[in-house]
Every structure is written in C-alpha cells, then in structure tokens.
CSV table of C-alpha atoms and ligand atoms in Angstrom, one decimal:
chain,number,residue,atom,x,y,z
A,1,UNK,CA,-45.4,-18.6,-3.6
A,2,UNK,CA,-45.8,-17.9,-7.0
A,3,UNK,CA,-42.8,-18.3,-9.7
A,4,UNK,CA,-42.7,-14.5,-9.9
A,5,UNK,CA,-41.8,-13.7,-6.3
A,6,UNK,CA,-39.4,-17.0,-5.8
A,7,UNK,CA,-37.6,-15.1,-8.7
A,8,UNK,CA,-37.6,-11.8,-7.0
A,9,UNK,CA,-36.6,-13.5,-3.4
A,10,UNK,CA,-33.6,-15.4,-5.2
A,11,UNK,CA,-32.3,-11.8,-6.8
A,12,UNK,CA,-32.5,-10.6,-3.4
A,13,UNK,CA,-30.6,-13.3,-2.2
A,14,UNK,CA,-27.9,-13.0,-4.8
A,15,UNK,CA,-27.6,-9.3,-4.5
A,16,UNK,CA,-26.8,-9.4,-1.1
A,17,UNK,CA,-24.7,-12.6,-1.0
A,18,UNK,CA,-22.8,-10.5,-4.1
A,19,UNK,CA,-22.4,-7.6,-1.2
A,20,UNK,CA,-21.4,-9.7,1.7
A,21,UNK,CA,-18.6,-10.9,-0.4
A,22,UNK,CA,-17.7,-7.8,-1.8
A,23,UNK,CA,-17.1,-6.6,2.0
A,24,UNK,CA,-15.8,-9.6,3.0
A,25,UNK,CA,-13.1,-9.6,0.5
A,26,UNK,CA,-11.5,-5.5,1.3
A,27,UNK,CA,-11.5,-6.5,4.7
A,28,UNK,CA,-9.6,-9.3,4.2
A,29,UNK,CA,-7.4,-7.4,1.5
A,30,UNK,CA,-7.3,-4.4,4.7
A,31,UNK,CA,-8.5,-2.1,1.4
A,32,UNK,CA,-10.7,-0.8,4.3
A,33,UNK,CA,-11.3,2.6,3.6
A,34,UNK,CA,-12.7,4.0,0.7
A,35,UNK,CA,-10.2,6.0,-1.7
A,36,UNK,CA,-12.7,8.6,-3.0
A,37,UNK,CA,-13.3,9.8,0.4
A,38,UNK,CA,-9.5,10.5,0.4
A,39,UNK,CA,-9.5,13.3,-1.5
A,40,UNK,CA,-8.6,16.3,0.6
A,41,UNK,CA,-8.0,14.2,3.9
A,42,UNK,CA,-4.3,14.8,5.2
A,43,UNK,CA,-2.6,11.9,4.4
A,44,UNK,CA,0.6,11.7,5.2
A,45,UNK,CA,3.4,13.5,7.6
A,46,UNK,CA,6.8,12.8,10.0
A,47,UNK,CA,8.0,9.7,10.2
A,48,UNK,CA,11.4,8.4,11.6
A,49,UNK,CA,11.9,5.1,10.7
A,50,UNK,CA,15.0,2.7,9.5
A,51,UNK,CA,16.4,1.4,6.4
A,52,UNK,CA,17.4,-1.7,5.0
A,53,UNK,CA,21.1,-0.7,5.9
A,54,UNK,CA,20.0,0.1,10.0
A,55,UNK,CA,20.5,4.1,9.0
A,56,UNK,CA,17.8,6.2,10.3
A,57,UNK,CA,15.1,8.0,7.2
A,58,UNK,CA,13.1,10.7,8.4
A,59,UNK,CA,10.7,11.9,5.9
A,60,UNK,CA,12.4,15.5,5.8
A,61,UNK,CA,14.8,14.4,3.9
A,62,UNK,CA,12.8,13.3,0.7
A,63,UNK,CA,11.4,17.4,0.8
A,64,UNK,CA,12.3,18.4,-3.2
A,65,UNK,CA,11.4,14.8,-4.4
A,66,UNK,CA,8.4,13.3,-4.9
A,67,UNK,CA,7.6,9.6,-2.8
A,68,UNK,CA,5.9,6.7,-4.2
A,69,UNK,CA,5.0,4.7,-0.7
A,70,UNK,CA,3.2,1.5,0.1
A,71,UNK,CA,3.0,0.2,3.5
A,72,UNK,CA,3.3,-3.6,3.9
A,73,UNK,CA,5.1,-6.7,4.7
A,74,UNK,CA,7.4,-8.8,3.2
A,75,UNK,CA,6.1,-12.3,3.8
A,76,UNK,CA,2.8,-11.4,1.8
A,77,UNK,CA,2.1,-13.5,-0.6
A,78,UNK,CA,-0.5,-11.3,-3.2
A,79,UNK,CA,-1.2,-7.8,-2.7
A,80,UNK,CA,2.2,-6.6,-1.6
A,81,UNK,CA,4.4,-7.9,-4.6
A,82,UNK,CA,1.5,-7.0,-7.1
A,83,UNK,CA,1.7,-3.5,-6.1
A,84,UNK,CA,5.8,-2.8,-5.3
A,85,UNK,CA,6.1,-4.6,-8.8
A,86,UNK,CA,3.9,-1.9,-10.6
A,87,UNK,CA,5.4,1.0,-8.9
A,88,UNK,CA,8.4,-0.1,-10.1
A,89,UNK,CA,6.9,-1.1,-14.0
A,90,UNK,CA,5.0,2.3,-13.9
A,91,UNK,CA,8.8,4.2,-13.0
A,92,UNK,CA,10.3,2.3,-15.9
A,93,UNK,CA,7.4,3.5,-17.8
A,94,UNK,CA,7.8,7.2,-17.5
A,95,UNK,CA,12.1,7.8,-18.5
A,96,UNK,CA,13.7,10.0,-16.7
A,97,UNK,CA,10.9,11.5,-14.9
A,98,UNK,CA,11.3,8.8,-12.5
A,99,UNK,CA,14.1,10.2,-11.2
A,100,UNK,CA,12.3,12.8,-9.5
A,101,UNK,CA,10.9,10.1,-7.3
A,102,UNK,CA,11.7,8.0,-4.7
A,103,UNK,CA,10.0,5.0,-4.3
A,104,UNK,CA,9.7,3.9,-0.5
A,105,UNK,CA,8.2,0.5,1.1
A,106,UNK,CA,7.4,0.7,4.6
A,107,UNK,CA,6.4,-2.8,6.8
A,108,UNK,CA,3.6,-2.8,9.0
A,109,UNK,CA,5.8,-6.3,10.5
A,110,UNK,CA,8.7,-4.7,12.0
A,111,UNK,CA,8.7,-8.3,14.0
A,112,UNK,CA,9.8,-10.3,11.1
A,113,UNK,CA,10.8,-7.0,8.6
A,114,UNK,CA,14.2,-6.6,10.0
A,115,UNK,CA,16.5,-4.5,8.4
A,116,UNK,CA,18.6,-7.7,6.8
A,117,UNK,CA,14.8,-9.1,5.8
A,118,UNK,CA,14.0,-6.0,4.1
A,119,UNK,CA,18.2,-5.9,2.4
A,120,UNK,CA,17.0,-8.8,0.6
A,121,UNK,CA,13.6,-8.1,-0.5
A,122,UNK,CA,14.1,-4.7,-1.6
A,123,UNK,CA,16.8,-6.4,-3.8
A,124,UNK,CA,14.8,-8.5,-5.1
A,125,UNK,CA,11.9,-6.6,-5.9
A,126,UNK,CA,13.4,-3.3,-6.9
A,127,UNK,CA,16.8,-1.9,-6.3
A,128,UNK,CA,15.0,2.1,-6.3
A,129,UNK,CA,13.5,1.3,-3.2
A,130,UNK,CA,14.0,2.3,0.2
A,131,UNK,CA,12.6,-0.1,2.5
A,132,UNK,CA,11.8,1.4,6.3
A,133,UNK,CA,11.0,-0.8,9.2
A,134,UNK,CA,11.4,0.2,12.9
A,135,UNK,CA,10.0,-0.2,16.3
A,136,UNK,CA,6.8,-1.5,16.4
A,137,UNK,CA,6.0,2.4,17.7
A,138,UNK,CA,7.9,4.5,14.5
A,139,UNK,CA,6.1,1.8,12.7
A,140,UNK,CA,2.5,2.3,13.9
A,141,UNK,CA,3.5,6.1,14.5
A,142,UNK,CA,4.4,6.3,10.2
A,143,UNK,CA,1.1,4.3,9.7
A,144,UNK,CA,-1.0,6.7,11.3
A,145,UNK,CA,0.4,9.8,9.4
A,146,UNK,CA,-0.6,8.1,6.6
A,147,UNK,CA,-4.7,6.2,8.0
A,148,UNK,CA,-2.8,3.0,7.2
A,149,UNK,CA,-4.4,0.5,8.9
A,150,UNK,CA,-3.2,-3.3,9.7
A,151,UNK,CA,-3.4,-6.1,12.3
A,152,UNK,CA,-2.1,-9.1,12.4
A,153,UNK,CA,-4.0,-11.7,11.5
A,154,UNK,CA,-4.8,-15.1,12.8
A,155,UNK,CA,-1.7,-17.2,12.9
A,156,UNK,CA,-1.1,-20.2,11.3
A,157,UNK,CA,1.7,-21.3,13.5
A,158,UNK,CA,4.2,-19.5,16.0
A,159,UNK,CA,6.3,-17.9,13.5
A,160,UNK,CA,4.0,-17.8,10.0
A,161,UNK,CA,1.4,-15.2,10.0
A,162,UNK,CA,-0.4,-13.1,7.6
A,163,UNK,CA,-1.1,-9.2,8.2
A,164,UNK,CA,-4.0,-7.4,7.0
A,165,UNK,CA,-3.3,-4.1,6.2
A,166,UNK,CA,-4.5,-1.0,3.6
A,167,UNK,CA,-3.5,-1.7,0.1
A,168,UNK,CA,-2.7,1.8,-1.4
A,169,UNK,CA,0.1,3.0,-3.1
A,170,UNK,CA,0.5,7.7,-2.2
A,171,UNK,CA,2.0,9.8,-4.4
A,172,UNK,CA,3.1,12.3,-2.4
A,173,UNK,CA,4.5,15.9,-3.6
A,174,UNK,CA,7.9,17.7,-3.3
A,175,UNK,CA,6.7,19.7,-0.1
A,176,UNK,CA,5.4,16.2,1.1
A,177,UNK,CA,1.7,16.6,0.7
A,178,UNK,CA,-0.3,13.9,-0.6
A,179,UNK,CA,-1.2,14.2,-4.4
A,180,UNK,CA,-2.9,10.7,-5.5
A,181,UNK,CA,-3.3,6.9,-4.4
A,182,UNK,CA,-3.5,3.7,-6.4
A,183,UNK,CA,-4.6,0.7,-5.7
A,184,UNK,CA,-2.1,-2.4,-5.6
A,185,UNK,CA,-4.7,-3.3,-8.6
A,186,UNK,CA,-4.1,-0.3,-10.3
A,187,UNK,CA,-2.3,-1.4,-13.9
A,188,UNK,CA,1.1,-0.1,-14.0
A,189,UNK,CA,0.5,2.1,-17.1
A,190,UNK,CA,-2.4,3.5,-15.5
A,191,UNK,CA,-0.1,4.9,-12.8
A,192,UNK,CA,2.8,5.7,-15.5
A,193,UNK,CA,0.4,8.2,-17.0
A,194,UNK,CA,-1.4,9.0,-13.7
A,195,UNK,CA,2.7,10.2,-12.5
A,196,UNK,CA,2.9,11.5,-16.4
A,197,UNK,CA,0.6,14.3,-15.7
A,198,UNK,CA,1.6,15.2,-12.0
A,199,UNK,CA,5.2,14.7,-11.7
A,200,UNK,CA,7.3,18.0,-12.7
B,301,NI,NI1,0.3,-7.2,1.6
C-alpha cells in the first residue's frame, strides 16, 4: 500500500471512529432527537401530575405564564443538575422578567422521585421550582406531550440506577405552546438573552 493511501484509510478510520462516538455519546446523554428538527413540531400539552408537597399540577393552571421545563431525575449525577442550575442562573440573569415564568422539573423516576425526594431537591437546587412526579403513567403520559424520551438504564445494583432520558430545557408560552429549547449545555447567559427577547 503506498504511504498515500495508508494516510487516506487512517482519515477514514478516524472520521468514522469520531462519528461512532459522537452517536454513542447523545445516546447515552438520551439527547436523542435532533433540536432543529423541532421547530414547528407540537411539543408540549396536558399533563396532570404531582408536586413536591403531594398536591395535584395540571398544566392549565400555568396558562398566562410562561414554563421553563426539563424532564429528569433526581439521582443524576451530570446533565440534570447542569441544566436546572442554568435555568435558574439564566432567571437570575433577566430581573424581574423572571417572574413571568415558572420554572418546572418533571422526573422521568417517579420510583425513586417521590414527592418528599423531590421536597428536598427542589430545595436544594432552586426554591422557583415546581418539581412534578406521579404515577409511572401521568409520568410517561407528560413525557409524551412533550417527545421526551427515557429508559432506565442498566442497573448497577437493586436500588441504584441511572436513566437515560432527553436533555432539553422548553420554553413554553403564556397559551402553553412551545416557543424554544436549550440544551442542558446551553450557557446560562445564552438562555438569559434567548428568554430576553421572547419573554413579554
Ligand atoms: Ni439527567
């Protein structure tokens, strides 16, 4: 083989080694489908689910405001806390313009996301939010609305378990319709000035 072709096979081989891991890493991350084919889907819709006090949230009642959500779980160790923390960096970002939104976590783990598990994380992470578990149906019902997917992955023992799921943050509008998604990678004052621009 001459030099020039090893060279070409070995930038074929690291072009598609650089893909396979590209892939391999959103589905691990569960960033499965594609945001720019997004645009102009429907995204979003009823849900009845309940809070970190055990009341009952439907969606209805955040009509007039505008709802930050990210579905997740709150045993994750990376991509959930990276993206609740810059929802709630990008809100302190924008004044009092954050007070036309509500902020909302929902778990794709209603097994472990009770609503005393949730009490304390929501605490932790940021008093604004409203955390929402349920069922395992109101859960995978809410998920749907909004092409959330997630599964739960291999366990490492009987209890401890990691779940894959989409990693996107929805801005959704006053009438409930979906505006714009980040990613949990999204900097915070890229979303300050993204919710800037939108939020009225
Ligand atoms: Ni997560």
């Amino acid at each position: 083989m001459s030099v020039l072709k090893t060279i070409r096979w070995l930038a074929v081989g690291a072009i598609l080694g650089l893909v396979a891991a590209w892939g391999f890493h959103f589905w691990r991350e569960g960033h499965a489908p594609d945001p720019a084919s997004l645009a102009g889907s429907s995204i979003g819709g009823p849900f009845e689910l309940v809070d970190q006090t055990g009341a009952t949230r439907r969606d209805a009642e955040f009509r007039g405001r505008y709802m930050l959500i990210y579905f997740g779980f709150t045993f994750c160790p990376d991509a959930c806390p990276t993206a609740l923390l810059a929802m709630a960096d990008a809100l302190d970002r924008i004044g009092p313009l954050a007070d036309r939104i509500q902020p909302i976590f929902i778990s794709v783990d209603p097994e472990r996301d009770t609503p005393e598990q949730l009490a304390g994380y929501v605490d932790a992470v940021d008093p604004r939010l409203v955390g929402l578990t349920g069922s395992p149906a109101q859960v995978a019902a809410a998920a749907r609305a909004y092409r959330v997917f997630y599964r739960k992955a291999t366990p490492t023992s009987a209890t401890e378990y990691l779940v894959d799921h989409t990693s996107l943050v929805y801005l959704m509008g006053p009438d409930g319709k979906f505006l714009a998604h980040f990613s949990h990678e999204t900097a915070p004052e890229r979303m300050a000035e993204t919710l800037r621009r939108i939020v009225r």
